[in-house]
Amino acid sequence: EGLTCDALEWQASHGGGQIIEADGTINVNNPECIAAFERAAGWVGTISPPDVTKYLEEDSREIWQAGNAAFMRNWPYAYALGNSDDSPIKDQFDVALLPDGGGGHAATLGGWQLAVSNYSDHQQAAIEFVKYMTSPEVQKQRSIEAAYAPTIPELYEDEEVVEANPYYSTLQDVFFGEAVARPSSVSGEAYSEVSYLYFNAIHDILSGDVTASEALLALETNLTALTQYEAQSP
């Protein structure tokens, strides 16, 4: 799923769409997508280690935090860990926007939502817990202590929050304007399979097993068959 997040950022930042658009059209097989993933495949073994396609997110963070990588794409929690007292790179790094591929900056929204199950035997208690976790006080605390990005815009102006996370001023526009969402809503119950098909296609491209053009044509066919949505014309 982490590769789905990364690849969606490359795709969107190159102007290649968002896998499945809000109107239900499949949008993966276009020149911008092909260029984005050809570019990413060129990083492997050049500016990224040859075995980077085998890394999990924590593998990447550990290499970076040990001082053995110049750049890393990760979630905000890595900022707090990178600046922890026992970190070799404490106070020696900064956070920047992901590069603009020609279609704007793009950052995939995370998925740590809170919800109350229809089947819960303790719905009221669950509701109160969600209210507590999403309150300004708790969001502020979690942001300061663990670098969790708040969902309340006013907290990005809070002095204590900004002091703990100075990069928020850089990323604020992304959080509230240029973020992209995975197509979970439009895919419905099929989302897990949509993501599976997507990240496997991208992995094959990055591994050099298939060209971007071949992989994306096959992905378009598979997504169309799975969802019964129409593919967007190139």
mmCIF file of C-alpha atoms in Angstrom:
data_model
loop_
_atom_site.group_PDB
_atom_site.id
_atom_site.type_symbol
_atom_site.label_atom_id
_atom_site.label_comp_id
_atom_site.label_asym_id
_atom_site.label_seq_id
_atom_site.Cartn_x
_atom_site.Cartn_y
_atom_site.Cartn_z
ATOM 1 C CA GLU A 1 0.000 0.000 0.000
ATOM 2 C CA GLY A 2 2.958 2.288 0.619
ATOM 3 C CA LEU A 3 3.926 1.932 -3.034
ATOM 4 C CA THR A 4 0.394 2.905 -4.054
ATOM 5 C CA CYS A 5 0.838 6.114 -2.038
ATOM 6 C CA ASP A 6 4.227 6.864 -3.592
ATOM 7 C CA ALA A 7 3.196 6.053 -7.142
ATOM 8 C CA LEU A 8 0.015 8.110 -6.899
ATOM 9 C CA GLU A 9 2.166 11.107 -5.957
ATOM 10 C CA TRP A 10 4.406 10.582 -8.985
ATOM 11 C CA GLN A 11 1.377 10.146 -11.231
ATOM 12 C CA ALA A 12 -0.511 13.187 -9.954
ATOM 13 C CA SER A 13 2.548 15.452 -9.865
ATOM 14 C CA HIS A 14 3.171 14.699 -13.543
ATOM 15 C CA GLY A 15 -0.431 15.549 -14.430
ATOM 16 C CA GLY A 16 -1.328 11.911 -15.000
ATOM 17 C CA GLY A 17 -4.550 11.779 -12.999
ATOM 18 C CA GLN A 18 -5.490 9.809 -9.892
ATOM 19 C CA ILE A 19 -5.888 6.114 -10.894
ATOM 20 C CA ILE A 20 -9.701 6.263 -10.872
ATOM 21 C CA GLU A 21 -11.192 9.722 -11.132
ATOM 22 C CA ALA A 22 -14.138 10.926 -9.064
ATOM 23 C CA ASP A 23 -16.477 10.374 -12.027
ATOM 24 C CA GLY A 24 -15.461 6.707 -12.190
ATOM 25 C CA THR A 25 -13.153 6.752 -15.205
ATOM 26 C CA ILE A 26 -9.966 4.670 -15.143
ATOM 27 C CA ASN A 27 -6.992 6.976 -15.652
ATOM 28 C CA VAL A 28 -3.657 5.160 -15.624
ATOM 29 C CA ASN A 29 -2.679 4.731 -19.265
ATOM 30 C CA ASN A 30 -1.670 8.166 -20.523
ATOM 31 C CA PRO A 31 1.595 9.817 -21.617
ATOM 32 C CA GLU A 32 2.035 11.635 -18.303
ATOM 33 C CA CYS A 33 1.734 8.394 -16.321
ATOM 34 C CA ILE A 34 4.149 6.621 -18.611
ATOM 35 C CA ALA A 35 6.677 9.445 -18.244
ATOM 36 C CA ALA A 36 6.286 9.499 -14.460
ATOM 37 C CA PHE A 37 6.920 5.799 -14.006
ATOM 38 C CA GLU A 38 9.717 5.645 -16.570
ATOM 39 C CA ARG A 39 11.372 8.409 -14.588
ATOM 40 C CA ALA A 40 10.901 6.563 -11.296
ATOM 41 C CA ALA A 41 12.301 3.349 -12.768
ATOM 42 C CA GLY A 42 15.403 5.307 -13.745
ATOM 43 C CA TRP A 43 16.072 6.137 -10.097
ATOM 44 C CA VAL A 44 16.573 2.481 -9.134
ATOM 45 C CA GLY A 45 20.270 1.646 -9.087
ATOM 46 C CA THR A 46 21.263 5.261 -9.756
ATOM 47 C CA ILE A 47 20.107 7.666 -7.049
ATOM 48 C CA SER A 48 18.414 4.856 -5.095
ATOM 49 C CA PRO A 49 19.933 1.497 -4.046
ATOM 50 C CA PRO A 50 19.318 -1.400 -6.459
ATOM 51 C CA ASP A 51 17.310 -3.282 -3.815
ATOM 52 C CA VAL A 52 15.101 -0.320 -2.885
ATOM 53 C CA THR A 53 12.065 -2.108 -4.336
ATOM 54 C CA LYS A 54 12.323 -4.594 -1.447
ATOM 55 C CA TYR A 55 12.274 -1.939 1.289
ATOM 56 C CA LEU A 56 9.420 -1.341 3.684
ATOM 57 C CA GLU A 57 8.873 2.193 4.984
ATOM 58 C CA GLU A 58 10.794 1.497 8.188
ATOM 59 C CA ASP A 59 13.718 0.040 6.222
ATOM 60 C CA SER A 60 13.996 3.343 4.384
ATOM 61 C CA ARG A 61 13.694 5.383 7.562
ATOM 62 C CA GLU A 62 16.389 3.406 9.370
ATOM 63 C CA ILE A 63 18.844 3.864 6.491
ATOM 64 C CA TRP A 64 18.064 7.577 6.294
ATOM 65 C CA GLN A 65 18.155 8.131 10.052
ATOM 66 C CA ALA A 66 21.551 6.419 10.217
ATOM 67 C CA GLY A 67 22.829 9.113 7.866
ATOM 68 C CA ASN A 68 23.156 6.831 4.844
ATOM 69 C CA ALA A 69 20.618 8.502 2.543
ATOM 70 C CA ALA A 70 20.334 12.123 1.464
ATOM 71 C CA PHE A 71 16.578 12.113 0.819
ATOM 72 C CA MET A 72 13.581 10.132 2.006
ATOM 73 C CA ARG A 73 9.856 10.301 1.306
ATOM 74 C CA ASN A 74 7.945 9.395 4.443
ATOM 75 C CA TRP A 75 5.041 10.315 6.697
ATOM 76 C CA PRO A 76 5.252 13.086 9.328
ATOM 77 C CA TYR A 77 6.029 10.645 12.152
ATOM 78 C CA ALA A 78 9.556 10.287 10.738
ATOM 79 C CA TYR A 79 10.244 13.923 11.616
ATOM 80 C CA ALA A 80 9.785 13.249 15.328
ATOM 81 C CA LEU A 81 11.939 10.113 15.187
ATOM 82 C CA GLY A 82 14.645 11.856 13.179
ATOM 83 C CA ASN A 83 14.858 14.560 15.823
ATOM 84 C CA SER A 84 14.734 12.225 18.828
ATOM 85 C CA ASP A 85 17.563 12.549 21.348
ATOM 86 C CA ASP A 86 19.266 9.333 20.213
ATOM 87 C CA SER A 87 19.042 10.120 16.489
ATOM 88 C CA PRO A 88 22.390 10.575 14.650
ATOM 89 C CA ILE A 89 20.790 13.212 12.417
ATOM 90 C CA LYS A 90 19.012 15.238 15.101
ATOM 91 C CA ASP A 91 18.714 18.905 13.990
ATOM 92 C CA GLN A 92 20.562 18.124 10.738
ATOM 93 C CA PHE A 93 17.685 17.802 8.272
ATOM 94 C CA ASP A 94 14.622 19.650 7.017
ATOM 95 C CA VAL A 95 11.341 18.853 5.285
ATOM 96 C CA ALA A 96 10.419 20.043 1.790
ATOM 97 C CA LEU A 97 7.585 19.636 -0.683
ATOM 98 C CA LEU A 98 7.793 16.601 -2.920
ATOM 99 C CA PRO A 99 9.128 17.627 -6.347
ATOM 100 C CA ASP A 100 6.777 19.073 -8.948
ATOM 101 C CA GLY A 101 6.765 16.767 -11.958
ATOM 102 C CA GLY A 102 5.162 19.370 -14.197
ATOM 103 C CA GLY A 103 1.623 18.940 -12.922
ATOM 104 C CA GLY A 104 2.083 20.492 -9.489
ATOM 105 C CA HIS A 105 3.150 19.231 -6.081
ATOM 106 C CA ALA A 106 1.248 16.210 -4.806
ATOM 107 C CA ALA A 107 1.087 14.443 -1.456
ATOM 108 C CA THR A 108 -1.052 11.392 -0.755
ATOM 109 C CA LEU A 109 -3.395 11.630 2.195
ATOM 110 C CA GLY A 110 -2.827 9.064 4.912
ATOM 111 C CA GLY A 111 -5.447 6.651 6.127
ATOM 112 C CA TRP A 112 -5.629 6.917 9.909
ATOM 113 C CA GLN A 113 -9.312 7.744 10.095
ATOM 114 C CA LEU A 114 -11.553 7.084 13.080
ATOM 115 C CA ALA A 115 -15.047 5.640 12.723
ATOM 116 C CA VAL A 116 -17.789 3.977 14.730
ATOM 117 C CA SER A 117 -18.952 0.536 13.633
ATOM 118 C CA ASN A 118 -22.645 -0.106 13.068
ATOM 119 C CA TYR A 119 -22.094 -3.430 14.787
ATOM 120 C CA SER A 120 -20.478 -2.097 17.958
ATOM 121 C CA ASP A 121 -22.120 -3.005 21.261
ATOM 122 C CA HIS A 122 -20.747 0.212 22.731
ATOM 123 C CA GLN A 123 -21.457 2.836 20.104
ATOM 124 C CA GLN A 124 -21.849 5.742 22.510
ATOM 125 C CA ALA A 125 -18.508 4.988 24.159
ATOM 126 C CA ALA A 126 -16.908 4.760 20.718
ATOM 127 C CA ILE A 127 -18.451 8.094 19.723
ATOM 128 C CA GLU A 128 -17.068 9.747 22.840
ATOM 129 C CA PHE A 129 -13.630 8.286 22.127
ATOM 130 C CA VAL A 130 -13.652 9.642 18.562
ATOM 131 C CA LYS A 131 -14.691 13.058 19.873
ATOM 132 C CA TYR A 132 -11.839 12.914 22.383
ATOM 133 C CA MET A 133 -9.202 11.870 19.831
ATOM 134 C CA THR A 134 -10.276 14.547 17.347
ATOM 135 C CA SER A 135 -10.544 17.346 19.908
ATOM 136 C CA PRO A 136 -8.214 20.348 19.500
ATOM 137 C CA GLU A 137 -6.431 19.516 22.755
ATOM 138 C CA VAL A 138 -5.577 15.927 21.826
ATOM 139 C CA GLN A 139 -4.690 16.754 18.225
ATOM 140 C CA LYS A 140 -2.347 19.436 19.526
ATOM 141 C CA GLN A 141 -0.720 17.031 21.976
ATOM 142 C CA ARG A 142 -0.257 14.314 19.334
ATOM 143 C CA SER A 143 1.197 16.831 16.916
ATOM 144 C CA ILE A 144 3.732 18.138 19.429
ATOM 145 C CA GLU A 145 4.745 14.745 20.803
ATOM 146 C CA ALA A 146 4.565 12.517 17.721
ATOM 147 C CA ALA A 147 4.336 14.868 14.686
ATOM 148 C CA TYR A 148 0.850 13.704 13.703
ATOM 149 C CA ALA A 149 -0.551 16.291 11.302
ATOM 150 C CA PRO A 150 -3.724 17.895 12.728
ATOM 151 C CA THR A 151 -6.978 18.067 10.788
ATOM 152 C CA ILE A 152 -7.896 21.414 12.384
ATOM 153 C CA PRO A 153 -6.507 24.327 10.315
ATOM 154 C CA GLU A 154 -6.166 26.659 13.319
ATOM 155 C CA LEU A 155 -3.598 24.343 14.911
ATOM 156 C CA TYR A 156 -1.182 25.128 12.096
ATOM 157 C CA GLU A 157 -1.024 28.651 13.547
ATOM 158 C CA ASP A 158 -0.525 27.473 17.147
ATOM 159 C CA GLU A 159 2.897 28.604 18.407
ATOM 160 C CA GLU A 160 3.652 25.401 20.321
ATOM 161 C CA VAL A 161 2.627 23.196 17.404
ATOM 162 C CA VAL A 162 4.734 25.207 14.942
ATOM 163 C CA GLU A 163 7.708 25.202 17.317
ATOM 164 C CA ALA A 164 7.576 21.400 17.466
ATOM 165 C CA ASN A 165 6.928 21.065 13.712
ATOM 166 C CA PRO A 166 8.458 24.079 11.928
ATOM 167 C CA TYR A 167 7.961 22.445 8.532
ATOM 168 C CA TYR A 168 4.179 22.813 8.886
ATOM 169 C CA SER A 169 4.416 26.280 7.365
ATOM 170 C CA THR A 170 5.936 24.711 4.245
ATOM 171 C CA LEU A 171 3.412 21.912 3.954
ATOM 172 C CA GLN A 172 0.269 23.762 4.982
ATOM 173 C CA ASP A 173 -0.748 24.496 1.400
ATOM 174 C CA VAL A 174 -0.329 20.825 0.536
ATOM 175 C CA PHE A 175 -2.342 19.638 3.521
ATOM 176 C CA PHE A 176 -5.256 21.874 2.582
ATOM 177 C CA GLY A 177 -4.965 22.210 -1.168
ATOM 178 C CA GLU A 178 -2.656 19.907 -3.111
ATOM 179 C CA ALA A 179 -3.159 16.621 -1.268
ATOM 180 C CA VAL A 180 -4.454 13.708 -3.328
ATOM 181 C CA ALA A 181 -6.626 10.880 -2.059
ATOM 182 C CA ARG A 182 -6.474 7.259 -3.062
ATOM 183 C CA PRO A 183 -9.614 6.197 -4.977
ATOM 184 C CA SER A 184 -11.158 4.288 -2.091
ATOM 185 C CA SER A 185 -14.545 6.020 -2.175
ATOM 186 C CA VAL A 186 -15.136 5.634 -5.898
ATOM 187 C CA SER A 187 -13.807 2.044 -5.802
ATOM 188 C CA GLY A 188 -15.910 1.010 -2.823
ATOM 189 C CA GLU A 189 -15.442 -2.607 -1.767
ATOM 190 C CA ALA A 190 -13.112 -3.176 -4.725
ATOM 191 C CA TYR A 191 -10.476 -0.749 -3.441
ATOM 192 C CA SER A 192 -8.164 -3.379 -1.939
ATOM 193 C CA GLU A 193 -8.007 -5.179 -5.281
ATOM 194 C CA VAL A 194 -7.620 -1.878 -7.160
ATOM 195 C CA SER A 195 -4.628 -0.993 -5.004
ATOM 196 C CA TYR A 196 -3.201 -4.521 -5.337
ATOM 197 C CA LEU A 197 -3.315 -4.343 -9.131
ATOM 198 C CA TYR A 198 -1.841 -0.842 -9.105
ATOM 199 C CA PHE A 199 1.115 -1.396 -6.800
ATOM 200 C CA ASN A 200 2.033 -4.684 -8.447
ATOM 201 C CA ALA A 201 2.072 -3.017 -11.858
ATOM 202 C CA ILE A 202 4.280 -0.219 -10.536
ATOM 203 C CA HIS A 203 6.577 -2.707 -8.793
ATOM 204 C CA ASP A 204 7.046 -4.573 -12.077
ATOM 205 C CA ILE A 205 7.994 -1.293 -13.774
ATOM 206 C CA LEU A 206 10.474 -0.330 -11.051
ATOM 207 C CA SER A 207 11.991 -3.824 -11.095
ATOM 208 C CA GLY A 208 12.572 -3.603 -14.839
ATOM 209 C CA ASP A 209 10.372 -6.618 -15.558
ATOM 210 C CA VAL A 210 8.158 -4.734 -18.002
ATOM 211 C CA THR A 211 8.036 -1.334 -19.675
ATOM 212 C CA ALA A 212 5.792 1.380 -18.300
ATOM 213 C CA SER A 213 3.712 1.365 -21.490
ATOM 214 C CA GLU A 214 3.115 -2.382 -21.304
ATOM 215 C CA ALA A 215 2.370 -2.402 -17.581
ATOM 216 C CA LEU A 216 -0.071 0.505 -17.716
ATOM 217 C CA LEU A 217 -1.977 -0.913 -20.680
ATOM 218 C CA ALA A 218 -2.407 -4.184 -18.780
ATOM 219 C CA LEU A 219 -3.326 -2.303 -15.600
ATOM 220 C CA GLU A 220 -5.983 -0.322 -17.460
ATOM 221 C CA THR A 221 -7.461 -3.548 -18.826
ATOM 222 C CA ASN A 222 -7.450 -5.214 -15.407
ATOM 223 C CA LEU A 223 -8.994 -2.228 -13.614
ATOM 224 C CA THR A 224 -11.695 -1.927 -16.266
ATOM 225 C CA ALA A 225 -12.567 -5.605 -15.895
ATOM 226 C CA LEU A 226 -12.595 -5.379 -12.104
ATOM 227 C CA THR A 227 -14.668 -2.224 -11.692
ATOM 228 C CA GLN A 228 -16.649 -2.193 -14.959
ATOM 229 C CA TYR A 229 -15.685 1.482 -15.264
ATOM 230 C CA GLU A 230 -14.631 2.933 -18.597
ATOM 231 C CA ALA A 231 -11.051 3.917 -19.306
ATOM 232 C CA GLN A 232 -10.299 7.561 -19.984
ATOM 233 C CA SER A 233 -9.181 8.244 -23.540
ATOM 234 C CA PRO A 234 -5.460 9.110 -23.796
#
